GROMACS .gro file of C-alpha atoms in nm:
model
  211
    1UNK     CA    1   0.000   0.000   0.000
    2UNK     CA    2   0.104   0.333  -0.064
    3UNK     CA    3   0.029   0.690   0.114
    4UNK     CA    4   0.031   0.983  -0.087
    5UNK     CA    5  -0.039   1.323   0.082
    6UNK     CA    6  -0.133   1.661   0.050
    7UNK     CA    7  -0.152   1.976   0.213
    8UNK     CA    8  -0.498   2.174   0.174
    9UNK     CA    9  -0.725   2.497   0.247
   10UNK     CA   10  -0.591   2.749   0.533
   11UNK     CA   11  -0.552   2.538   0.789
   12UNK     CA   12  -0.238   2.341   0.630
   13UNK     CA   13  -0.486   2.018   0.646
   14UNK     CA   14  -0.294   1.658   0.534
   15UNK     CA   15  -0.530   1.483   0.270
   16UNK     CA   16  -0.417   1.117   0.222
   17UNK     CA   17  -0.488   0.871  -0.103
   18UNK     CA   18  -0.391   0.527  -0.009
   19UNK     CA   19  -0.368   0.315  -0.336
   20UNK     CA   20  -0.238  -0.059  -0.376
   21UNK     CA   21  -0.108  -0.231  -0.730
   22UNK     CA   22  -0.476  -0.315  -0.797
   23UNK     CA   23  -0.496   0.092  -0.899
   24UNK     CA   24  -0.787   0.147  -0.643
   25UNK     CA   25  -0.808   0.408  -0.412
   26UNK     CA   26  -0.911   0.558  -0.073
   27UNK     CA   27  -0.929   0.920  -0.028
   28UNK     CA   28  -0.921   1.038   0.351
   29UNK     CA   29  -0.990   1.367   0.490
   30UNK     CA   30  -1.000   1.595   0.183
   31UNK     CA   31  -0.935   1.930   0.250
   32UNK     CA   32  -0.931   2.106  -0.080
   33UNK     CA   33  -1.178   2.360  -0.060
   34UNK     CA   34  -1.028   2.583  -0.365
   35UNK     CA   35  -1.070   2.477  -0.721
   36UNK     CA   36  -0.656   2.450  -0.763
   37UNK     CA   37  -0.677   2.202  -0.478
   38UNK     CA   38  -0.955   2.035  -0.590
   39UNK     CA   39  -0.710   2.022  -0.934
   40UNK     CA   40  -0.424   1.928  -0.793
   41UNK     CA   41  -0.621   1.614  -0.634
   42UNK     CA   42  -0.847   1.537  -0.930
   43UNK     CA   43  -0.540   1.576  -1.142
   44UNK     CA   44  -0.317   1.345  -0.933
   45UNK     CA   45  -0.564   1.072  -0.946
   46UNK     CA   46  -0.598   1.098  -1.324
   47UNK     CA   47  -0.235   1.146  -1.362
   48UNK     CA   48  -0.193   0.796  -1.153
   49UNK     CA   49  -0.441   0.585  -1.338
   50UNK     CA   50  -0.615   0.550  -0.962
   51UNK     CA   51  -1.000   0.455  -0.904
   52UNK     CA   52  -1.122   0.611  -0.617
   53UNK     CA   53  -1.371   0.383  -0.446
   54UNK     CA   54  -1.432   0.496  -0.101
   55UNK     CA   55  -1.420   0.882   0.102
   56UNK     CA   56  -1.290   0.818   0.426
   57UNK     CA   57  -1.286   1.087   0.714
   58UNK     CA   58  -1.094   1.026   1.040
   59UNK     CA   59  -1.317   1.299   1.230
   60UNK     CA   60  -1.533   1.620   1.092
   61UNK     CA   61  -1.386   1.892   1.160
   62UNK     CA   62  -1.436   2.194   0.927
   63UNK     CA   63  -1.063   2.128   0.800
   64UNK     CA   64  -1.071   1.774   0.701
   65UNK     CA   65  -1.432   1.773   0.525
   66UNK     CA   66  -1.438   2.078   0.325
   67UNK     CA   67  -1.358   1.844  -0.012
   68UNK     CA   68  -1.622   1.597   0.068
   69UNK     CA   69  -1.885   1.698  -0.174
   70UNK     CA   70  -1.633   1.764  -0.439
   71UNK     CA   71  -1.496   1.409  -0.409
   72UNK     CA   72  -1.870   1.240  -0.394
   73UNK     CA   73  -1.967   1.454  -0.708
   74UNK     CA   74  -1.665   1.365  -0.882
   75UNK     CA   75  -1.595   1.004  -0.802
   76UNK     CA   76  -1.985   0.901  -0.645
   77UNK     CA   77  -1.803   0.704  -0.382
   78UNK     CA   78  -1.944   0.571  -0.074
   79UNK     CA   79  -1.846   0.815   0.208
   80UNK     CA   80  -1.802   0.640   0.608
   81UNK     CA   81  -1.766   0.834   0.926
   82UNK     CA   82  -1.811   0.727   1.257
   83UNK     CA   83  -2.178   0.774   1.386
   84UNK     CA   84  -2.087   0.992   1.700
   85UNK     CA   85  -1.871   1.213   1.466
   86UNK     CA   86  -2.227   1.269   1.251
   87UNK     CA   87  -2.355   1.596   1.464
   88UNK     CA   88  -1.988   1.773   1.418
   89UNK     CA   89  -1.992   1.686   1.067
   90UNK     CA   90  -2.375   1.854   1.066
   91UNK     CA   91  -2.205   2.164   1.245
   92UNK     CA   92  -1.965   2.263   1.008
   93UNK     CA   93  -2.260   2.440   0.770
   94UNK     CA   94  -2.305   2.674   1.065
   95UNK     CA   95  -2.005   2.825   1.148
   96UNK     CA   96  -1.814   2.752   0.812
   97UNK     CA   97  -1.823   3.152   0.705
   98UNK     CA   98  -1.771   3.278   0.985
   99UNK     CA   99  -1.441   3.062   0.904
  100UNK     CA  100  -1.434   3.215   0.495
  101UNK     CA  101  -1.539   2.907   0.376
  102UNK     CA  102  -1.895   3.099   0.276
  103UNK     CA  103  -1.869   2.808  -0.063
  104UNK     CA  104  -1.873   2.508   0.166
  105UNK     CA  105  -2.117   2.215   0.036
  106UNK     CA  106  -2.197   1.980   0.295
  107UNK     CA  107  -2.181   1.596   0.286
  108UNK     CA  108  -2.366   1.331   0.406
  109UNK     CA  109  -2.256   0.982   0.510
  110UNK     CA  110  -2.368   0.676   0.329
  111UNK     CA  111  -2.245   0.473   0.590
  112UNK     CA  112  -2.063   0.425   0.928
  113UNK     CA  113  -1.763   0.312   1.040
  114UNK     CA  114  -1.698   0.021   1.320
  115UNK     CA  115  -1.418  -0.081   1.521
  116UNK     CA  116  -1.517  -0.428   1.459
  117UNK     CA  117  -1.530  -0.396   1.075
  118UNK     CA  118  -1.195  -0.327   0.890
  119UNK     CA  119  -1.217  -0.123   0.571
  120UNK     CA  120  -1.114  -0.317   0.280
  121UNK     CA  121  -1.031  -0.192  -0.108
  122UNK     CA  122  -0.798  -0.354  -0.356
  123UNK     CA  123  -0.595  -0.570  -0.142
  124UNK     CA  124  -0.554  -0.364   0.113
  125UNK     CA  125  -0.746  -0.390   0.457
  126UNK     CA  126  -0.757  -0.114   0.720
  127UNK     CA  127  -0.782  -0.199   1.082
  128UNK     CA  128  -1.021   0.095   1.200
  129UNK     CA  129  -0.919   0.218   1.547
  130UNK     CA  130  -1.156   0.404   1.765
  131UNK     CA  131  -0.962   0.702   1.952
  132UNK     CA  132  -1.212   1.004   2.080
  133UNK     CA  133  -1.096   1.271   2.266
  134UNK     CA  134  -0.992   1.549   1.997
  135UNK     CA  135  -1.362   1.457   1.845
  136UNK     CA  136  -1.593   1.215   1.984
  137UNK     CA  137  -1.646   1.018   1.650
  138UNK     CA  138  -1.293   1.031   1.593
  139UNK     CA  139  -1.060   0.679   1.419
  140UNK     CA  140  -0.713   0.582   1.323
  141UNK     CA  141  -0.696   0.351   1.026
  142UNK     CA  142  -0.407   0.105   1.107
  143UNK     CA  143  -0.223  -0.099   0.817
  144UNK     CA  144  -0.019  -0.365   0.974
  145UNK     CA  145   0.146  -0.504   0.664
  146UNK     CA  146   0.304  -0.181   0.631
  147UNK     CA  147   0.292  -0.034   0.967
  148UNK     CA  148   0.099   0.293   0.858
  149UNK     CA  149  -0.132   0.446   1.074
  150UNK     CA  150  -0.377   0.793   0.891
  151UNK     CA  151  -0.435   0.927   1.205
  152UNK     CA  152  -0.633   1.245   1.171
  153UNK     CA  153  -0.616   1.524   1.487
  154UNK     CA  154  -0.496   1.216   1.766
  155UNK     CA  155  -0.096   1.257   1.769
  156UNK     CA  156   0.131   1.504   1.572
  157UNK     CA  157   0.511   1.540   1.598
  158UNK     CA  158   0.583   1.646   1.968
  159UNK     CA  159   0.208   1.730   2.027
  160UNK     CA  160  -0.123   1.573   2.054
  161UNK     CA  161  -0.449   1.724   1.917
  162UNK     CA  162  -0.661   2.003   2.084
  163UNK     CA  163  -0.913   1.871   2.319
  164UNK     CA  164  -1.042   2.274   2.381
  165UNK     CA  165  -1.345   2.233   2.080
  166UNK     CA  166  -1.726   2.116   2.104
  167UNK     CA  167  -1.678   1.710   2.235
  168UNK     CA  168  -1.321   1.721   2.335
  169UNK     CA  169  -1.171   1.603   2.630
  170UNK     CA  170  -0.818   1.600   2.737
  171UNK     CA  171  -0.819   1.290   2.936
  172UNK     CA  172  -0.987   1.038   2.689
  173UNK     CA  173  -0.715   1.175   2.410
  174UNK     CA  174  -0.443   1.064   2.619
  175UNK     CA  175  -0.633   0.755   2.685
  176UNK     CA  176  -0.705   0.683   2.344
  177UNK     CA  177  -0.350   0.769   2.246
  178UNK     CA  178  -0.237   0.491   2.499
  179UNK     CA  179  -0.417   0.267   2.432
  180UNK     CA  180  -0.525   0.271   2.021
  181UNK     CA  181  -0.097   0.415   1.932
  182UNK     CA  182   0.096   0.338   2.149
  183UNK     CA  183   0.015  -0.030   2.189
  184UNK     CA  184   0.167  -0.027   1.786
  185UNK     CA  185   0.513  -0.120   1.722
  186UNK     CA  186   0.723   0.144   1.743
  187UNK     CA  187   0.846   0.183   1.383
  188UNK     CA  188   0.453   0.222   1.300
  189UNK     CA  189   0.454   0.570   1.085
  190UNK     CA  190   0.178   0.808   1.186
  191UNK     CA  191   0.061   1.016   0.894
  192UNK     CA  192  -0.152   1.296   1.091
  193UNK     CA  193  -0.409   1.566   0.984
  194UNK     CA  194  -0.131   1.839   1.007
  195UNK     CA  195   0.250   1.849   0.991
  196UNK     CA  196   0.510   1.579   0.919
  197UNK     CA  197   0.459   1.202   0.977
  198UNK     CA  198   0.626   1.038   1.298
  199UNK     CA  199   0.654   0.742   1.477
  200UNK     CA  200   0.479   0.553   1.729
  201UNK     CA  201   0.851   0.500   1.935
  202UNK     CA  202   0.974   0.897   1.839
  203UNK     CA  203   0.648   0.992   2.024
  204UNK     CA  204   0.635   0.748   2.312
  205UNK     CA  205   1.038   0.869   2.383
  206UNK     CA  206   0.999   1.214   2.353
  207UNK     CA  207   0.633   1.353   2.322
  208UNK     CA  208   0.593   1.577   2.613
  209UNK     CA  209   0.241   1.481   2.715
  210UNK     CA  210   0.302   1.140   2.697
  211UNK     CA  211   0.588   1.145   2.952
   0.00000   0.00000   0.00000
């Protein structure tokens, strides 16, 4: 499996494609809200000879669902969130131009994601990994073969993810990070929803709220 990323809208947002030699595709998190990023996405996939076949979102904030839409419209993929992420996904039309995202088009899920059902395309299977705290619907996808973990807002590079917004809660992030990350070996790469990928060990040696 491969991870290809990129970096969207004005909140430097991480968009993943995960793709396999079958050519198919997962798109996770889009953030391309302008039409050059919605390009630059569409024209990477074209460019790749991919077919997209599922829309992914780790949680629903405003940052990581603005490109929704303009991936169901484009590729009419089925589209999974977990269930108790569905009201902050609903929220996002309210306070989206107060933002300056006055052009966002909302989403709806065809579908929900379990812990106890892994997400499969090509020949790739996620694990999906329930860790709330940053948002209450909020999942990891975890691919052993390759130890890769897309892990949204959970864990960043010397920094965990804010636990001040509507749902959050600082003490079932750290739990979640314990016990959803940290229990993965510790060259397991963490691709998260903003800044450079780490590792599971890197963050369990050196994170500061995990000391």
């Amino acid at each position: 499996m491969t991870v290809s990323g990129f970096t969207f809208n004005a909140f430097s947002e991480n968009t993943y494609l995960l793709h396999d030699g079958t050519g198919q595709c997962v798109i996770i998190d889009p953030g391309c809200y302008e039409p050059a990023e919605q390009q630059a996405l569409q024209g990477f996939i074209a460019e790749q000879g991919l077919e997209v076949v599922l829309l992914l979102n780790t949680h629903c904030h405003i940052d990581h669902v603005l490109g929704n839409q303009f991936v169901l419209d484009t590729y009419n993929v089925p589209f999974l969130i977990h269930e108790a992420d569905a009201s902050t996904l609903r929220s996002v039309s309210a306070y989206a131009p107060s933002y300056g995202f006055a052009r966002y088009n909302p989403a709806e899920p065809t579908g929900f994601l379990t812990p106890d059902k892994p997400v499969q395309f090509g020949d790739t299977e996620l694990e999906v990994r329930f860790a709330p705290g940053h948002a209450p619907g909020h999942v990891v996808f975890y691919h052993a073969p390759t130890g890769v973990v897309i892990g949204g807002d959970v864990l960043f590079q010397g920094s965990i993810g804010r636990t001040d917004l509507p749902g959050g809660d600082y003490a079932t992030l750290i739990s979640s990070i314990r016990s959803q990350l940290l229990t993965l070996p510790d060259d397991t790469v963490i691709y998260p929803g903003h800044g450079p990928a780490t590792t599971v060990g890197a963050e369990r040696r050196s994170n500061p709220f995990l000391q």
